Amino acid sequence: MVDAAGKRKDSKLMGGAVVAGAAIGALLAAKLLLGLIFGRNREKKHIKIRWNLSPSDIKRQCDEIIARSKEVHDAVASVPLDKVTYATVIAPLANLEVEEFVLIQSCTFLSLVAASKDIRQASAVAESKIDHYHAQCSMREDVYCVVKALSQKREALQPENQRFIDHLVRDYERLGLSLKPEARAELKRLKRSVEELCDTFQTNLEEEKVVLSLNRMQLLGLPPDFLKGLEKYEDGNLKVCLNPLNYALILERCRVGATRRTVASAFDQRCLKHNVPILEQLVKLRHKIARFLGYEDHAHYVTAIRMAQSPMKVSKFLEIINMKMSLIAEKELRKLQSLKKAEEENDEFEIGDLMYYIRKAEELEFHLDYDSLKDYFPLEVALKGLLYFQEEILGLKFRKVKYPQAWHPDVLLYVVIDAENGDTIGFFYLDLFSRDGKYKNACVLPLQPSCLRKDGTRQLPVAAMLMSLKKPSNKECTLLEHSEVLTLFHEFIHVMHHVCSCVSFARFSGLRVEDDFVEIPSQIFENWCFERASLEIISGFYKDPKKKLSHELCQTLKRKRQAYAGLLTKRQLLFSFFDQAIHTCENVNTAAVLRELYMQVMNGISMVNGTNLAASFRHLTGGYDAAYYGFLWSEVISADIFHTKFKANVLNNIAGKEFRQKVLAPGACVDASKLVQDYLGREPSEEAFVKSKSWL
């Protein structure tokens, strides 16, 4: 009876549990649905970019963007010069920038990510059409005259509003709108000539096919798979096409010094006959354009709107780094020369020997197995560690959105929340896996700027980060190369730079900072991929994530990063000095400049006879003219900030929150040089950079 009663009691309890369970399940389902609805409502409320445009939608929206822009610019141009006000001139232009930013990105972003080829093509066409229109619109003299008239009134404005006007006038005048019509016509002709020469330079490099006939003995040290893939001539020799990948592989792997010399010479003689005269003509034209616009030379024109501000400052910077790296480079070179003498009975070192003996020295010193290293970097662990670091350091919280509306099912969406006050400050998408039709390189794209709308409310920033990682199968996980972990960190800080900015104007949001500053935040946080304390958080053996990288392996990674950095920095210095030297004069003999610089910079490494790297220096016709120094500039300043603020504690959230507030939040509404000086409390120094390269 007791048992029966017990059973009946149990049955009642189980029945009640079933009812209660059903109620709880219904409640949880309702909460989940409400959370999903709330999440999607928040998406719809704040994220205005559209992913579902058809080719015809893209074309129509593109036309509407141009028509709307023309309407606003016509209205501004119609304001009488004696009646210009901020409200009638600047406010419409600033509001237009906010309005059209998301519309333009909706049209153009799809060229990088859409699954449909037709959509990608329509998007690319729209981008080209919008760019062409903006280029024409930026040359409207009628709009410039109205903006200039307002700037001369010097109304009492907030600093950021005044900066908007100043930058607008500056940008118009850098395009030549302050010149008389005949001078402007000549300037247009000169610019067209520069564009044509740059295109020809790049085309020559793409079309130049350098092919060598080499036998297997001349290619000792090259991987069997590489040799197997080469065509054979009738005499048994192998056909070696010197594209950049093959060139780099041969210089790094080939044990035959004569072959390396032949390859280095052939590669640096590409387009020698055609591209050297083109570059020297470009220098003349750029100098003439700079003088037209009131600058001393092209380098002054380029650096005037960058953090460096003048070629004199760049020159001083390069000279200091060159002097301080010389001792480090000399020690490294002696080490490599001893290796060469032991292997080839000759220690005369040419530039073509550099990568081979650096690789050989590193193999002897570090014994780093990169295939095994991958086992410690599952994507899930590395990404979790990355997000944890940014939350802790910058004072943020990231909330993953379930079932986000995006352009592909693989895409993740996160809400960014201020950890202190709980406010949503932005959003970011992660599109990490490769697929057909998707853009192949890692990059970050601002999709929506942080700024004030016309009604005074804040528009929240949205960014997308693209990578091309291998997508795992159901039974596998994605294992990252250490270089991919580095890229993951680097690109994600660009996301944070965009999302953490808090400015009034779209023009000053996020990544729209000076070109020689934009990489500094990302380069600072690359250091987290080499410090033991952070490596223990972002690593974990794929079969047992609790198993971390050993202390010895962490140290090896760090030392390898430092290894031969002196000589590699010298190469960067050579390119930077050359770029500045040719762009601070009107007429130049590039071969003579290079010969002199090799003696001044390369610590005894000789230039290969008969070569001229000017013929294949793509950067000088690809937007880095007079600006190549920026790579080294960013690295030096980022090293200073890291060693000053984070070296002792990679989780220093006091320094991190201050970094967010003083460096990321202002975007481009404050000069970058001032941001850095305010954050450091002093002018930046090269000492930390030099110290980070000292390893012997």
XYZ file of N, CA, C and O in Angstrom, residues 252-345:
376
model
N 65.023 32.104 -51.471
C 64.994 31.605 -50.095
C 65.522 30.182 -49.982
O 66.086 29.811 -48.960
N 65.386 29.377 -51.048
C 65.675 27.940 -50.940
C 66.875 27.450 -51.742
O 67.467 26.427 -51.391
N 67.213 28.131 -52.821
C 68.248 27.603 -53.711
C 69.630 27.650 -53.061
O 70.071 28.698 -52.580
N 70.306 26.499 -53.058
C 71.620 26.412 -52.412
C 72.755 26.885 -53.317
O 73.904 26.969 -52.872
N 72.468 27.164 -54.567
C 73.512 27.534 -55.531
C 73.583 29.058 -55.638
O 72.658 29.703 -56.150
N 74.690 29.606 -55.154
C 74.836 31.055 -55.127
C 74.753 31.685 -56.499
O 74.158 32.754 -56.667
N 75.345 31.028 -57.510
C 75.318 31.579 -58.866
C 73.891 31.669 -59.396
O 73.535 32.624 -60.098
N 73.058 30.690 -59.036
C 71.652 30.722 -59.479
C 70.915 31.866 -58.811
O 70.147 32.595 -59.450
N 71.141 32.033 -57.510
C 70.483 33.143 -56.809
C 70.875 34.473 -57.433
O 70.038 35.369 -57.596
N 72.147 34.589 -57.783
C 72.623 35.838 -58.382
C 71.958 36.060 -59.745
O 71.520 37.167 -60.075
N 71.868 35.000 -60.531
C 71.233 35.074 -61.851
C 69.764 35.465 -61.732
O 69.263 36.324 -62.465
N 69.087 34.817 -60.794
C 67.658 35.080 -60.597
C 67.432 36.508 -60.096
O 66.547 37.219 -60.582
N 68.230 36.937 -59.103
C 68.088 38.294 -58.564
C 68.338 39.332 -59.647
O 67.620 40.337 -59.755
N 69.340 39.081 -60.477
C 69.676 40.012 -61.549
C 68.557 40.072 -62.585
O 68.120 41.156 -62.985
N 68.072 38.899 -62.992
C 67.011 38.860 -64.016
C 65.730 39.504 -63.511
O 65.053 40.236 -64.246
N 65.406 39.249 -62.253
C 64.159 39.780 -61.698
C 64.215 41.303 -61.587
O 63.241 41.991 -61.884
N 65.352 41.832 -61.145
C 65.475 43.283 -60.971
C 65.857 44.009 -62.257
O 66.037 45.228 -62.248
N 65.978 43.241 -63.348
C 66.151 43.877 -64.656
C 64.838 43.923 -65.441
O 64.805 44.418 -66.569
N 63.766 43.418 -64.823
C 62.472 43.451 -65.509
C 62.107 44.886 -65.886
O 62.250 45.806 -65.085
N 61.654 45.031 -67.087
C 61.138 46.329 -67.575
C 62.162 47.456 -67.447
O 61.781 48.636 -67.410
N 63.432 47.102 -67.358
C 64.475 48.114 -67.138
C 64.451 49.180 -68.234
O 64.522 50.387 -67.961
N 64.289 48.717 -69.466
C 64.350 49.624 -70.611
C 63.165 50.584 -70.643
O 63.301 51.749 -71.033
N 61.986 50.103 -70.217
C 60.772 50.907 -70.347
C 60.375 51.626 -69.058
O 59.970 52.788 -69.092
N 60.469 50.921 -67.908
C 59.912 51.492 -66.681
C 60.796 52.523 -65.996
O 60.289 53.405 -65.302
N 62.105 52.409 -66.167
C 62.975 53.427 -65.561
C 62.701 54.800 -66.172
O 62.496 55.784 -65.444
N 62.652 54.928 -67.512
C 62.291 56.242 -68.077
C 60.894 56.708 -67.658
O 60.671 57.908 -67.460
N 59.964 55.752 -67.498
C 58.609 56.129 -67.070
C 58.644 56.730 -65.676
O 58.048 57.790 -65.420
N 59.339 56.054 -64.740
C 59.396 56.567 -63.375
C 60.092 57.921 -63.320
O 59.647 58.834 -62.603
N 61.166 58.082 -64.084
C 61.878 59.352 -64.073
C 61.023 60.471 -64.681
O 61.087 61.621 -64.235
N 60.182 60.126 -65.653
C 59.245 61.105 -66.194
C 58.144 61.416 -65.182
O 57.717 62.571 -65.036
N 57.682 60.407 -64.457
C 56.685 60.611 -63.406
C 57.187 61.581 -62.346
O 56.433 62.431 -61.853
N 58.448 61.435 -61.972
C 59.031 62.337 -60.977
C 58.939 63.787 -61.460
O 58.565 64.689 -60.698
N 59.269 64.018 -62.729
C 59.185 65.379 -63.288
C 57.760 65.918 -63.238
O 57.520 67.064 -62.848
N 56.804 65.079 -63.657
C 55.413 65.516 -63.699
C 54.867 65.777 -62.300
O 54.152 66.766 -62.071
N 55.178 64.893 -61.368
C 54.711 65.094 -59.988
C 55.285 66.368 -59.386
O 54.602 67.089 -58.648
N 56.547 66.624 -59.691
C 57.182 67.851 -59.192
C 56.469 69.079 -59.767
O 56.183 70.049 -59.039
N 56.156 69.017 -61.045
C 55.497 70.148 -61.703
C 54.102 70.378 -61.113
O 53.696 71.524 -60.870
N 53.379 69.302 -60.855
C 52.048 69.407 -60.249
C 52.139 70.035 -58.858
O 51.350 70.921 -58.502
N 53.115 69.565 -58.069
C 53.292 70.103 -56.716
C 53.566 71.604 -56.755
O 53.004 72.376 -55.963
N 54.390 72.038 -57.690
C 54.705 73.463 -57.804
C 53.470 74.264 -58.238
O 53.251 75.388 -57.762
N 52.689 73.693 -59.126
C 51.432 74.328 -59.528
C 50.556 74.606 -58.311
O 49.903 75.642 -58.212
N 50.542 73.651 -57.374
C 49.657 73.725 -56.211
C 50.279 74.471 -55.036
O 49.687 74.533 -53.953
N 51.491 75.006 -55.238
C 52.105 75.827 -54.208
C 53.004 75.089 -53.243
O 53.385 75.635 -52.199
N 53.381 73.853 -53.576
C 54.280 73.071 -52.715
C 55.687 73.061 -53.297
O 55.882 73.174 -54.515
N 56.650 72.878 -52.418
C 58.051 72.901 -52.855
C 58.369 71.742 -53.788
O 59.116 71.878 -54.752
N 57.815 70.566 -53.491
C 58.037 69.383 -54.311
C 56.950 68.361 -53.985
O 56.071 68.605 -53.156
N 57.013 67.215 -54.652
C 55.964 66.209 -54.480
C 55.938 65.647 -53.061
O 54.861 65.378 -52.514
N 57.098 65.479 -52.447
C 57.143 64.958 -51.077
C 56.459 65.917 -50.099
O 55.783 65.488 -49.163
N 56.651 67.215 -50.297
C 55.943 68.198 -49.458
C 54.430 68.086 -49.660
O 53.653 68.170 -48.692
N 54.015 67.911 -50.912
C 52.582 67.786 -51.215
C 51.980 66.565 -50.509
O 50.917 66.654 -49.899
N 52.668 65.436 -50.575
C 52.139 64.188 -50.012
C 52.119 64.224 -48.487
O 51.122 63.868 -47.850
N 53.211 64.635 -47.865
C 53.320 64.562 -46.402
C 52.528 65.649 -45.686
O 52.274 65.530 -44.483
N 52.110 66.693 -46.404
C 51.408 67.818 -45.757
C 50.142 67.373 -45.035
O 49.755 67.973 -44.027
N 49.473 66.321 -45.512
C 48.222 65.876 -44.884
C 48.415 64.557 -44.132
O 47.443 63.879 -43.810
N 49.662 64.218 -43.863
C 49.943 63.016 -43.103
C 50.486 63.380 -41.725
O 50.765 64.536 -41.435
N 50.650 62.363 -40.902
C 51.130 62.579 -39.543
C 52.521 63.214 -39.546
O 52.838 64.056 -38.710
N 53.357 62.811 -40.515
C 54.734 63.318 -40.569
C 54.787 64.811 -40.869
O 55.678 65.512 -40.399
N 53.881 65.291 -41.712
C 53.684 66.708 -42.030
C 54.725 67.326 -42.952
O 54.451 68.315 -43.617
N 55.929 66.778 -43.023
C 56.930 67.359 -43.922
C 57.992 66.321 -44.258
O 58.280 65.427 -43.460
N 58.627 66.438 -45.458
C 59.710 65.512 -45.814
C 60.938 65.686 -44.929
O 61.716 64.745 -44.761
N 61.117 66.868 -44.346
C 62.256 67.064 -43.436
C 62.107 66.160 -42.213
O 63.071 65.542 -41.753
N 60.883 66.091 -41.705
C 60.638 65.232 -40.543
C 60.816 63.761 -40.908
O 61.362 62.973 -40.132
N 60.374 63.399 -42.113
C 60.560 62.021 -42.587
C 62.044 61.704 -42.718
O 62.512 60.655 -42.281
N 62.784 62.630 -43.324
C 64.219 62.419 -43.528
C 64.952 62.248 -42.198
O 65.787 61.350 -42.032
N 64.621 63.100 -41.238
C 65.252 63.000 -39.914
C 64.923 61.664 -39.260
O 65.790 61.003 -38.677
N 63.671 61.257 -39.372
C 63.235 59.967 -38.822
C 64.022 58.816 -39.445
O 64.553 57.947 -38.734
N 64.126 58.798 -40.772
C 64.832 57.713 -41.456
C 66.314 57.694 -41.092
O 66.907 56.616 -40.913
N 66.914 58.868 -40.998
C 68.341 58.933 -40.659
C 68.608 58.396 -39.256
O 69.604 57.689 -39.024
N 67.732 58.719 -38.307
C 67.900 58.216 -36.933
C 67.775 56.697 -36.902
O 68.595 55.997 -36.283
N 66.748 56.173 -37.555
C 66.553 54.714 -37.573
C 67.727 54.038 -38.272
O 68.240 53.013 -37.810
N 68.179 54.608 -39.367
C 69.308 54.026 -40.099
C 70.551 53.961 -39.222
O 71.245 52.934 -39.168
N 70.844 55.048 -38.531
C 72.026 55.090 -37.665
C 71.917 54.060 -36.538
O 72.858 53.312 -36.269
N 70.743 53.986 -35.899
C 70.597 53.116 -34.734
C 70.471 51.643 -35.103
O 70.733 50.780 -34.261
N 70.075 51.362 -36.347
C 69.977 49.969 -36.769
C 71.279 49.445 -37.361
O 71.420 48.236 -37.571
N 72.236 50.337 -37.607
C 73.462 49.920 -38.289
C 74.250 48.896 -37.486
O 74.729 47.888 -38.034
N 74.404 49.111 -36.197
C 75.173 48.173 -35.375
C 74.506 46.805 -35.335
O 75.170 45.769 -35.444
N 73.174 46.792 -35.196
C 72.431 45.524 -35.183
C 72.612 44.814 -36.519
O 72.889 43.607 -36.571
N 72.462 45.557 -37.611
C 72.579 44.967 -38.951
C 73.988 44.438 -39.210
O 74.159 43.385 -39.843
N 75.004 45.156 -38.717
C 76.391 44.702 -38.914
C 76.642 43.363 -38.233
O 77.286 42.467 -38.796
N 76.134 43.204 -37.018
C 76.287 41.933 -36.305
C 75.587 40.797 -37.048
O 76.117 39.693 -37.188
N 74.390 41.101 -37.528
C 73.630 40.085 -38.263
C 74.348 39.707 -39.556
O 74.419 38.522 -39.915
N 74.873 40.708 -40.244
C 75.543 40.447 -41.516
C 76.788 39.588 -41.315
O 77.050 38.667 -42.111
N 77.553 39.871 -40.268
C 78.748 39.053 -39.996
C 78.363 37.591 -39.781
O 79.056 36.678 -40.224
N 77.258 37.370 -39.108
C 76.792 36.010 -38.857
C 76.431 35.313 -40.170
O 76.776 34.145 -40.397
N 75.738 36.036 -41.040
C 75.343 35.458 -42.320
C 76.555 35.255 -43.234
O 76.626 34.261 -43.977
N 77.495 36.184 -43.189
C 78.709 36.039 -44.006
C 79.506 34.807 -43.607
O 80.063 34.106 -44.465
N 79.532 34.514 -42.308
C 80.259 33.316 -41.865
C 79.569 32.048 -42.370
O 80.236 31.070 -42.741
N 78.242 32.073 -42.428
C 77.511 30.930 -42.982
C 77.812 30.775 -44.472
O 77.997 29.659 -44.970
N 77.848 31.899 -45.175
C 78.110 31.835 -46.617
C 79.526 31.343 -46.892
O 79.753 30.537 -47.812
N 80.465 31.809 -46.081
C 81.852 31.377 -46.298
C 81.997 29.880 -46.059
O 82.701 29.181 -46.795
N 81.307 29.378 -45.039
C 81.370 27.942 -44.743
C 80.732 27.120 -45.853
O 81.202 26.021 -46.175
N 79.690 27.648 -46.484
C 78.973 26.877 -47.503
C 79.540 27.089 -48.898
O 79.598 26.162 -49.699
N 79.971 28.332 -49.210
C 80.382 28.646 -50.581
C 81.841 29.084 -50.693
O 82.294 29.419 -51.793
N 82.553 29.119 -49.539
C 83.944 29.574 -49.503
C 84.075 30.992 -50.061
O 85.054 31.335 -50.723
